[in-house]
Amino acid sequence: MVRTARSEATRTALGPTLVRLCREGLDIVCIDADLGYSTSAVKFGQEFPERFFPVGVAEQNMIGVSAGLAACGKIAFCSSFAVFAPGHCFDQLRMAVGQPQTNVKLVASHGGVVTGEDGASAEAIEDLALMLSIPTFRVIFPADVVEAEQAIETAARTEGPFYMRTLRPKTPVIYDDSGYRFQLGRWDRLRDGSDVTLIACGELVKAALDAAEILAGEGIATRVLNASSLRPIDREALLGAARETGAIVTAEDHFVHGGLSGLVAETLAEENPVPLAFIGMRDRYGTSGTWEELLEYFGLTPQAIAEAARGVMSRKSQ
Amino acid sequence: MARAQTVSVDELKSIAKRIRRHIVQMTANANSGHPGGSLSSVEIATSLYFRVLRYDPQNPLWPDRDRFIVSKGHATPMVYSTMAEAGYFPVEDLMTFRKLGGKLQGHTIMQKPPGVEMSAGALGMGLSFSLGHALAGRLDGRDYHVFCLLSDGDCQEGQTWEAAMASAHHRAENLIAIVDRNHIQNDGFSDYQRFPDGNGSRPQRPGGWVLKDGHTANIMNLEPLEDKWKAFGWSTQHIDGHDFEAIIRALEAAKTHTGGPSVVVCETIKGKGVSFMENNPDFHGKAPSPEQLEQALKELAD
Ligand SMILES: Cc1ncc(C[n+]2csc(CCOP(=O)(O)OP(=O)(O)O)c2C)c(N)n1
Ligand SMILES: [Mg+2]
């Protein structure tokens, strides 16, 4: 297994990064719907109370106010849980942010089934599909807290709508001391190989790396791509993987419909159909449990990814 | 089949204590969950299930049952504990709360277990759903009442006020909203009334007031809350939400009110009954540690 030195929740990147960027002179404001403690936005509020606007438990209002602030030149960061924003405020995101392309950055924590004990209502597994359905949103799902911090900075420094998904539990950090720089539209190649490609996002990037280790033990050379930038995607990396490895497995803590799997399938169906398999949530909602139990329960594991890789490889020759 | 409604206030008090013990035990056992807003609504729920509601735990979908619809779906420790005490399922099941494969999910899921009226956990949705039940009852000529429990946060969501407007418009006299007005939310205090060292006279400050410990002191002011409901066409009462006699009196009065919906704004204390949880935002969504559980159980002993 790929060892990592530490674990950290990606949601902890938001507040401290915004504090740093605001100190560097970016005109950042933060709009909050009573989850600032959980999303770490409150850290920004402590430093810059005059730039921190709580609106109460009112996500639709949060997006509307953010859009208004953005229309006046502010870089408007708002945050909630991914089930509530976009869940509660999709039309506001579409009308006040997506269509006019206001400079609003929604950073939603508690994505995925790994939200855990809170159960189905709290586990966002359709948020990426919702946000990818608005064409003007850049959509990012960082693999770890290091990438999360970099992606927040990119969002702050890049004009226009952004959606970023972060996670509740402390997940393994893979980019410590790596010199890695997040770039929009670039999928980091974490491991190279020519037999099969694993494309993952979020916490399943680590699972994909572990799957590649399992496969290496069987003599299978596996490429692993971190698809943190879901819009724009890295077409070059994706088409290269299809061309050079001829078989692809995607892995995401989200419904396979409308998220990473959908993006990969749509692109390859038009350009270069190769055998595909999707690891993700299908046809049912989450449930209560610890986050690690739930990854096992729903088959979002290195073993399942490795098994899917053997499957797509066996279909290559046909 | 109607529930016998002969339970004395003294008995209600001892049931409430048991429910409070369940709440701290099941959250400690799950090492997660929401004790604060569960403890604040114990007298409300106990009054309903042991004095006011008409229901049959053996027949949870009985069409003529009174409905208790909990919009603040994170208050599952209160919901499940009260239902267990009312005979819907064995008290032992409470220890499956929030466990993989357990019967009791972190947030409510409709009819899981049977008797839970609504899937909730996203605030703001309960009053609309309750109005639906109320309109259906009137349409079908049934005489049940619908009781909807709302939180501070529920009252900040726009949907609640859309439902409030519609309930008055449709003269839903069989609909009764109950607000668990504990003045504390996820990140801190709703408004200034319960500001720890304040008297409500602190100047409003744009951007909220972030305390040193990170809590926000004025997440969103709800006052004057009773007047808001009045302006939306509701009959209102404002009571102490830990006083059994006041709660029962208010709910019975609301049941007999005609011509439109009624709301009972209950002033409560978040974390009520456990000294270190009372008025402490930290225990909105945090379980007691084993030592804290021991202390809580001591305080809640008969
Ligand atoms: C739509 C929505 N947004 C955000 C949340 C996250 N959340 C859970 S509880 C809570 C606030 C809890 O305070 P309150 O509503 O007053 O409940 P109580 O004090 O009665 O527990 C928040 C913001 C949610 N459940 N639903
Ligand atoms: Mg409250």
XYZ file of C-alpha atoms and ligand atoms in Angstrom:
647
model
C 0.000 0.000 0.000
C 1.092 3.560 -0.624
C 2.051 5.017 2.719
C 1.231 8.565 3.620
C 2.697 10.537 6.441
C -0.460 12.119 7.754
C -4.211 12.456 7.429
C -6.159 15.700 7.308
C -9.687 16.739 6.361
C -9.799 18.698 3.106
C -12.469 20.976 4.601
C -9.900 22.475 6.954
C -8.177 24.238 4.047
C -10.890 26.822 3.428
C -10.716 29.310 6.310
C -6.917 29.500 6.670
C -6.371 29.790 2.907
C -8.892 32.613 2.619
C -7.194 34.408 5.520
C -3.860 34.176 3.737
C -5.231 35.338 0.390
C -7.111 38.239 1.955
C -3.934 39.321 3.735
C -2.199 39.208 0.357
C -4.725 41.776 -0.820
C -7.458 39.792 -2.563
C -10.872 41.403 -2.034
C -12.421 38.328 -0.457
C -15.724 38.163 1.403
C -17.242 35.117 3.025
C -20.961 34.352 3.255
C -21.981 31.708 5.719
C -25.109 29.658 6.439
C -24.487 28.414 9.983
C -21.895 25.825 9.109
C -18.775 27.946 9.283
C -17.428 25.886 12.117
C -17.696 22.719 10.073
C -16.410 24.151 6.795
C -13.637 26.104 8.581
C -14.969 29.373 7.100
C -15.333 30.708 10.626
C -11.544 31.047 10.763
C -11.883 33.735 8.125
C -14.658 35.341 10.175
C -12.402 35.533 13.210
C -9.703 37.347 11.241
C -11.964 39.537 9.130
C -15.304 39.916 10.938
C -16.301 42.848 8.743
C -15.897 40.648 5.655
C -17.846 37.721 7.109
C -21.621 37.692 6.580
C -23.696 35.047 8.329
C -27.142 34.718 6.753
C -28.522 32.019 9.020
C -29.667 28.623 7.810
C -30.709 30.002 4.434
C -28.711 28.638 1.529
C -30.785 30.255 -1.201
C -30.198 33.622 0.394
C -26.514 32.784 0.809
C -26.091 32.307 -2.946
C -28.130 35.383 -3.806
C -26.165 37.600 -1.418
C -22.895 36.142 -2.695
C -23.866 36.937 -6.261
C -24.720 40.511 -5.303
C -21.395 40.996 -3.540
C -19.619 39.487 -6.533
C -21.458 41.816 -8.902
C -19.889 44.677 -6.899
C -16.386 43.353 -7.459
C -15.904 41.119 -4.432
C -14.515 37.603 -4.590
C -17.436 35.911 -2.882
C -16.681 32.643 -1.123
C -19.622 30.826 0.387
C -19.766 27.435 2.014
C -22.105 24.848 3.425
C -22.474 21.089 3.291
C -22.640 19.697 -0.224
C -26.150 18.352 0.385
C -27.457 21.839 1.160
C -25.486 23.834 -1.372
C -26.055 22.992 -4.209
C -28.920 20.891 -2.798
C -31.063 23.687 -1.412
C -30.148 26.425 -3.851
C -29.707 24.970 -7.301
C -31.825 27.532 -9.097
C -30.027 30.385 -7.340
C -26.721 28.887 -8.466
C -28.043 28.616 -11.989
C -29.619 32.058 -12.252
C -27.541 34.290 -9.974
C -24.156 32.677 -10.603
C -24.068 30.298 -13.560
C -25.778 32.325 -16.243
C -24.358 35.790 -15.441
C -21.020 34.204 -14.426
C -20.693 36.144 -11.204
C -17.488 35.660 -9.272
C -18.906 33.255 -6.694
C -16.957 30.336 -5.249
C -18.999 27.691 -3.496
C -16.838 25.441 -1.345
C -19.045 22.659 -0.013
C -17.803 20.237 2.589
C -19.168 16.854 3.667
C -19.197 15.468 0.137
C -19.686 11.755 -0.398
C -20.733 8.787 1.703
C -17.638 9.331 3.828
C -19.672 11.946 5.682
C -20.525 8.885 7.727
C -22.687 8.613 10.818
C -25.094 11.411 9.888
C -26.529 9.052 7.282
C -28.244 9.388 3.919
C -29.616 12.912 4.238
C -26.144 14.302 4.934
C -24.185 12.333 2.333
C -23.886 14.289 -0.914
C -23.566 11.863 -3.795
C -25.287 13.922 -6.474
C -23.666 17.333 -5.944
C -21.050 16.920 -8.690
C -23.759 15.998 -11.185
C -25.752 19.079 -10.229
C -22.795 21.410 -10.492
C -21.482 19.862 -13.706
C -24.912 20.469 -15.210
C -24.288 24.230 -15.064
C -21.831 24.746 -17.912
C -20.108 27.872 -16.590
C -19.010 26.339 -13.286
C -15.482 25.061 -12.836
C -15.812 21.978 -10.681
C -12.992 20.722 -8.473
C -12.759 17.767 -6.130
C -9.296 17.764 -4.531
C -7.559 14.555 -3.559
C -6.143 15.872 -0.302
C -5.759 18.945 1.852
C -2.636 20.150 0.050
C -4.426 20.152 -3.267
C -7.502 21.679 -1.636
C -5.506 24.688 -0.504
C -4.001 25.152 -3.947
C -7.379 24.786 -5.645
C -8.931 27.408 -3.354
C -6.161 29.788 -4.353
C -6.748 29.024 -8.030
C -10.465 29.659 -7.567
C -9.793 32.950 -5.801
C -7.405 34.134 -8.504
C -9.517 33.004 -11.463
C -12.562 35.049 -12.434
C -15.905 33.253 -12.553
C -18.023 30.575 -10.873
C -16.324 27.719 -9.026
C -17.624 24.729 -7.153
C -15.268 22.816 -4.929
C -16.133 19.748 -2.907
C -14.352 18.942 0.342
C -14.712 16.099 2.813
C -15.495 15.684 6.495
C -13.112 12.925 7.682
C -9.376 13.042 7.940
C -8.247 11.388 4.747
C -4.662 10.510 3.765
C -2.484 13.334 2.470
C -0.740 12.344 -0.740
C 0.881 15.603 -1.855
C 3.023 16.510 1.155
C 6.502 17.650 0.013
C 5.730 16.694 -3.557
C 6.234 20.015 -5.295
C 2.840 19.429 -6.901
C 0.884 22.417 -8.238
C -2.813 22.131 -8.936
C -3.772 23.387 -12.387
C -7.236 23.754 -13.848
C -7.778 21.178 -16.575
C -4.764 19.088 -15.639
C -4.996 15.571 -14.272
C -1.880 14.694 -12.327
C -0.280 11.417 -13.406
C 0.621 9.923 -10.042
C 1.867 6.657 -11.464
C 2.619 5.509 -14.950
C 1.796 2.260 -16.647
C 0.653 0.929 -19.981
C -1.759 -1.906 -19.161
C -4.672 -0.022 -17.654
C -5.535 3.444 -16.304
C -7.293 4.256 -13.058
C -8.894 7.700 -12.998
C -10.077 8.785 -9.575
C -11.073 11.913 -7.715
C -11.184 12.936 -4.073
C -10.302 10.425 -1.400
C -10.471 7.581 -3.917
C -7.241 8.789 -5.530
C -5.464 7.144 -2.620
C -7.589 4.018 -3.119
C -6.578 3.993 -6.787
C -2.899 4.236 -5.827
C -3.372 1.299 -3.485
C -5.169 -0.620 -6.232
C -2.198 0.024 -8.537
C 0.068 -1.539 -5.902
C -2.136 -4.633 -5.759
C -2.060 -4.874 -9.549
C 1.708 -4.362 -9.644
C 1.989 -7.539 -7.565
C 0.286 -9.320 -10.447
C 2.612 -7.797 -13.027
C 0.061 -5.267 -14.253
C 1.465 -1.825 -15.042
C -1.123 0.712 -13.974
C -1.430 4.393 -14.741
C -3.150 6.498 -12.087
C -4.640 9.917 -12.825
C -5.984 12.360 -10.274
C -9.048 13.886 -11.910
C -9.430 16.703 -9.409
C -10.382 19.148 -12.157
C -13.775 17.879 -13.309
C -14.461 20.962 -15.346
C -12.440 21.555 -17.320
C -11.328 17.961 -17.704
C -7.871 17.055 -18.974
C -8.822 15.828 -22.442
C -5.239 15.192 -23.401
C -4.595 12.995 -20.379
C -7.870 11.151 -20.857
C -7.432 10.496 -24.565
C -3.787 9.594 -23.955
C -4.839 7.037 -21.367
C -7.366 5.523 -23.740
C -4.845 5.389 -26.561
C -1.840 4.176 -24.597
C -3.429 1.816 -22.059
C -6.633 0.856 -23.856
C -8.738 0.267 -20.731
C -9.958 2.606 -18.021
C -11.522 2.368 -14.569
C -12.998 5.428 -12.880
C -13.520 5.747 -9.132
C -15.543 8.385 -7.275
C -17.478 8.793 -4.046
C -20.581 9.926 -5.956
C -23.236 8.443 -8.170
C -21.599 7.085 -11.305
C -24.243 9.031 -13.210
C -23.344 12.622 -13.880
C -19.961 12.726 -12.168
C -16.473 11.611 -13.167
C -17.680 8.370 -14.746
C -20.168 10.232 -16.854
C -17.546 12.737 -18.030
C -15.099 10.002 -18.986
C -17.760 7.923 -20.703
C -19.166 10.856 -22.666
C -15.764 11.953 -23.868
C -14.551 8.499 -24.840
C -17.838 7.488 -26.452
C -17.297 10.284 -28.951
C -13.537 10.066 -29.303
C -12.234 6.600 -28.616
C -14.454 3.987 -26.995
C -12.281 1.647 -24.913
C -13.457 -0.791 -22.232
C -14.601 1.136 -19.161
C -15.693 0.250 -15.660
C -17.070 2.564 -13.015
C -16.524 2.373 -9.284
C -18.991 4.617 -7.492
C -22.441 4.757 -5.986
C -25.300 3.223 -7.906
C -29.039 3.243 -7.536
C -29.232 3.751 -3.790
C -28.527 6.285 -1.118
C -25.986 6.090 1.667
C -26.541 5.093 5.255
C -25.116 5.639 8.746
C -21.738 4.153 9.635
C -18.154 5.215 10.086
C -16.604 6.559 6.910
C -14.222 3.664 6.586
C -17.022 1.140 7.068
C -19.072 2.870 4.408
C -16.263 2.786 1.852
C -16.123 -0.988 2.402
C -19.893 -1.378 2.464
C -20.357 0.409 -0.847
C -17.326 -1.199 -2.497
C -15.288 1.982 -2.876
C -12.072 0.139 -2.099
C -8.672 -0.606 -3.641
C -9.757 -4.244 -3.982
C -12.886 -3.302 -5.939
C -10.913 -0.949 -8.172
C -8.293 -3.641 -8.824
C -11.003 -6.166 -9.639
C -12.599 -3.716 -12.076
C -9.179 -3.162 -13.664
C -8.767 -6.903 -14.293
C -12.248 -6.840 -15.820
C -11.592 -4.024 -18.298
C -8.255 -5.529 -19.255
C -9.908 -8.824 -20.087
C -12.285 -6.978 -22.383
C -9.484 -5.195 -24.231
C -8.658 -7.957 -26.670
C -12.243 -8.639 -27.726
C -57.258 3.243 19.114
C -56.458 6.268 21.160
C -53.671 6.484 23.667
C -54.694 6.696 27.317
C -54.026 10.239 28.435
C -53.966 9.887 32.166
C -50.272 10.292 32.793
C -49.648 12.756 35.629
C -47.152 15.581 35.437
C -44.969 13.776 37.976
C -44.940 10.724 35.754
C -44.187 12.909 32.742
C -41.196 14.275 34.606
C -39.812 10.846 35.276
C -40.387 9.751 31.671
C -38.579 12.895 30.531
C -35.626 11.997 32.719
C -35.463 8.537 31.191
C -35.586 10.057 27.726
C -32.762 12.422 28.634
C -30.681 9.501 29.835
C -31.323 7.690 26.559
C -30.266 10.793 24.630
C -26.887 11.109 26.323
C -26.304 7.354 26.283
C -27.122 6.816 22.637
C -25.043 9.761 21.438
C -22.133 8.688 23.629
C -22.493 5.152 22.314
C -22.509 6.394 18.726
C -19.732 8.873 19.515
C -21.661 11.355 17.389
C -25.104 12.869 17.063
C -27.013 15.876 18.342
C -27.683 15.961 22.080
C -28.307 19.724 22.519
C -31.426 20.190 20.415
C -32.705 16.801 21.521
C -32.516 17.730 25.201
C -34.225 21.076 24.579
C -37.318 19.417 23.139
C -37.807 16.587 25.636
C -40.746 18.162 27.483
C -42.413 18.991 24.181
C -42.063 15.448 22.857
C -43.022 13.837 26.173
C -46.152 15.981 26.445
C -47.124 15.039 22.926
C -46.617 11.286 23.178
C -47.936 10.874 26.720
C -50.732 13.434 26.885
C -51.685 15.001 23.603
C -51.208 12.767 20.572
C -53.662 10.127 19.419
C -51.696 7.169 18.071
C -51.196 3.430 18.233
C -47.623 2.144 18.292
C -48.894 -1.229 17.030
C -50.402 0.503 14.013
C -48.060 3.347 13.182
C -49.705 4.116 9.847
C -53.204 4.314 11.321
C -54.788 6.916 9.004
C -56.534 8.736 11.854
C -53.398 9.167 13.969
C -52.264 12.591 14.997
C -49.010 13.406 13.250
C -45.845 14.514 14.989
C -43.622 15.758 12.196
C -40.099 16.714 13.181
C -38.599 19.210 10.786
C -35.344 19.461 12.745
C -34.338 16.006 11.597
C -31.026 16.029 13.434
C -32.909 15.669 16.743
C -33.100 11.912 16.228
C -31.953 11.091 19.784
C -35.099 12.813 21.080
C -37.319 11.277 18.391
C -36.131 7.701 18.804
C -35.924 7.815 22.613
C -39.450 9.122 22.919
C -40.778 6.598 20.435
C -39.053 3.779 22.296
C -40.614 4.951 25.569
C -43.983 5.185 23.823
C -43.725 1.566 22.735
C -42.845 1.737 19.050
C -39.743 -0.419 19.428
C -37.541 -1.832 22.185
C -35.360 0.571 24.141
C -32.354 -1.675 23.356
C -32.559 -0.619 19.702
C -31.364 2.831 20.751
C -27.854 1.449 20.942
C -27.879 0.740 17.189
C -28.149 4.481 16.563
C -25.796 5.645 13.776
C -24.220 2.201 13.401
C -23.753 0.519 10.056
C -26.696 -1.823 9.585
C -28.483 -0.347 12.614
C -32.193 0.419 12.570
C -31.793 3.994 13.705
C -30.168 6.336 11.224
C -28.348 9.553 12.070
C -31.150 11.640 10.602
C -34.775 10.612 10.273
C -35.976 8.507 7.370
C -39.701 8.294 6.724
C -41.238 5.177 8.338
C -37.820 3.814 9.340
C -38.674 2.647 11.891
C -42.432 2.822 11.378
C -43.880 5.829 13.153
C -41.201 8.243 11.987
C -43.265 10.563 9.827
C -40.678 12.357 7.722
C -37.279 12.085 6.096
C -35.486 15.131 7.394
C -32.030 16.462 8.076
C -32.213 19.330 5.648
C -33.784 22.117 7.683
C -36.780 24.079 6.506
C -38.818 21.335 4.910
C -41.078 20.153 7.720
C -43.800 22.770 7.721
C -44.657 22.293 4.036
C -44.844 18.530 4.529
C -47.025 19.077 7.591
C -49.359 21.324 5.650
C -49.704 18.524 3.119
C -50.796 16.154 5.884
C -53.194 18.787 7.217
C -54.788 19.423 3.824
C -55.140 15.677 3.197
C -56.849 15.249 6.563
C -59.368 17.915 5.762
C -59.947 16.523 2.267
C -60.548 13.028 3.635
C -62.770 14.228 6.468
C -60.396 12.965 9.162
C -60.167 14.788 12.452
C -56.492 14.296 13.234
C -54.125 17.120 14.111
C -50.686 17.729 12.673
C -47.947 18.911 15.048
C -44.788 20.168 13.406
C -41.632 20.729 15.450
C -39.447 23.542 14.155
C -36.059 24.834 15.291
C -34.382 28.222 15.160
C -32.679 27.149 11.959
C -35.949 25.957 10.448
C -37.321 29.445 10.991
C -34.473 30.913 8.958
C -35.171 28.900 5.842
C -37.398 30.668 3.327
C -39.481 27.543 2.770
C -40.814 27.709 6.316
C -42.307 31.119 5.599
C -43.661 29.997 2.257
C -45.416 27.217 4.156
C -46.526 29.625 6.873
C -48.146 31.865 4.303
C -49.817 28.938 2.572
C -51.085 27.431 5.840
C -52.919 30.626 6.752
C -54.163 31.041 3.205
C -55.651 27.558 3.310
C -56.964 28.070 6.860
C -55.278 24.878 8.034
C -56.815 24.852 11.501
C -55.659 21.272 12.070
C -52.009 22.365 11.797
C -50.004 23.310 14.870
C -46.379 24.402 14.677
C -44.157 24.172 17.737
C -40.926 26.142 17.756
C -38.109 24.792 19.920
C -36.719 28.247 20.523
C -33.431 27.456 22.195
C -31.601 30.392 20.549
C -28.596 28.239 19.649
C -27.738 26.731 16.299
C -24.791 24.949 14.744
C -22.158 27.655 15.071
C -23.435 29.569 18.048
C -26.228 31.904 19.072
C -29.092 32.950 16.819
C -29.488 36.372 18.361
C -28.396 38.462 21.277
C -30.867 37.402 23.939
C -28.731 34.540 25.123
C -25.385 36.150 24.508
C -23.258 34.706 27.331
C -22.155 37.955 28.900
C -24.666 40.264 27.288
C -28.109 41.580 27.959
C -29.409 41.861 24.435
C -28.298 45.449 24.055
C -25.088 44.877 22.167
C -25.000 46.958 18.997
C -25.696 45.041 15.842
C -22.510 44.535 13.998
C -22.388 43.779 10.309
C -20.698 40.524 9.646
C -21.770 38.934 12.848
C -19.894 38.564 16.022
C -17.335 35.823 16.103
C -16.374 34.859 19.620
C -12.829 33.904 20.557
C -13.782 30.236 20.599
C -15.074 30.503 17.059
C -18.791 30.594 17.805
C -20.824 33.210 16.000
C -22.916 35.233 18.382
C -25.604 36.395 16.005
C -26.042 33.926 13.239
C -29.403 35.385 12.366
C -31.748 37.326 14.569
C -35.227 35.807 14.587
C -36.960 38.352 16.787
C -39.684 39.388 17.003
C -40.556 35.804 16.196
C -44.067 35.664 17.582
C -44.974 38.823 15.683
C -43.688 37.299 12.464
C -46.041 34.345 12.835
C -48.896 36.727 13.698
C -48.189 38.759 10.607
C -48.341 35.573 8.561
C -51.864 34.932 9.867
C -51.180 32.432 12.629
C -52.672 32.257 16.081
C -49.719 32.403 18.473
C -48.775 31.410 22.000
C -45.419 31.940 23.681
C -44.559 29.682 26.609
C -41.834 28.067 28.696
C -40.977 24.947 26.734
C -39.887 23.004 29.791
C -43.112 23.526 31.767
C -45.337 20.490 31.208
C -48.512 22.194 32.334
C -47.907 25.169 30.072
C -47.092 22.947 27.091
C -50.150 20.748 27.488
C -52.408 23.742 28.049
C -51.041 25.486 24.962
C -51.301 22.444 22.720
C -54.851 21.705 23.818
C -55.797 25.316 23.206
C -54.185 25.160 19.770
C -56.203 22.043 18.953
C -59.464 23.819 19.626
C -58.471 26.930 17.698
C -60.490 27.319 14.516
C -60.130 29.323 11.350
C -56.403 28.908 10.768
C -53.103 27.444 11.926
C -51.566 27.920 15.379
C -48.018 28.153 16.557
C -46.605 27.644 20.045
C -43.237 29.317 20.451
C -41.509 27.393 23.246
C -38.653 29.134 25.023
C -36.199 26.349 25.742
C -32.638 25.772 26.840
C -30.396 23.882 24.497
C -28.831 20.956 26.330
C -31.462 21.206 29.100
C -30.880 18.898 32.057
C -27.129 18.416 31.719
C -25.246 21.274 33.365
C -22.289 21.409 31.004
C -24.476 21.138 27.917
C -26.975 23.818 28.897
C -26.722 26.877 26.665
C -23.488 25.505 25.276
C -23.254 25.554 21.470
C -20.513 22.934 21.616
C -23.096 20.247 22.273
C -25.246 20.944 19.264
C -23.612 18.171 17.310
C -21.113 16.570 19.616
C -21.436 13.458 21.749
C -20.414 13.428 25.396
C -17.110 11.725 26.185
C -17.239 8.686 28.498
C -16.416 10.911 31.487
C -18.995 13.469 30.444
C -21.559 10.697 30.034
C -20.932 9.563 33.577
C -21.384 13.092 34.847
C -24.560 13.561 32.764
C -26.095 10.334 34.019
C -25.383 11.410 37.584
C -27.217 14.644 37.010
C -30.107 12.825 35.338
C -30.478 10.120 37.978
C -33.953 9.608 39.465
C -30.832 23.147 4.946
C -29.851 22.874 6.006
N -28.755 23.635 6.103
C -27.837 23.375 7.043
C -27.997 22.341 7.905
C -26.895 21.991 8.894
N -27.378 22.140 10.252
C -27.714 21.062 10.996
S -28.386 21.502 12.443
C -28.154 23.156 12.129
C -28.586 24.222 13.049
C -29.157 23.714 14.287
O -29.757 24.691 15.050
P -31.307 24.733 15.176
O -31.911 24.733 13.830
O -31.644 25.873 16.053
O -31.663 23.339 15.849
P -31.713 22.950 17.386
O -31.105 24.056 18.166
O -33.152 22.809 17.721
O -30.987 21.675 17.502
C -27.576 23.320 10.883
C -27.246 24.620 10.300
C -29.149 21.568 7.778
N -29.393 20.515 8.562
N -30.058 21.846 6.826
Mg -31.732 26.075 18.090
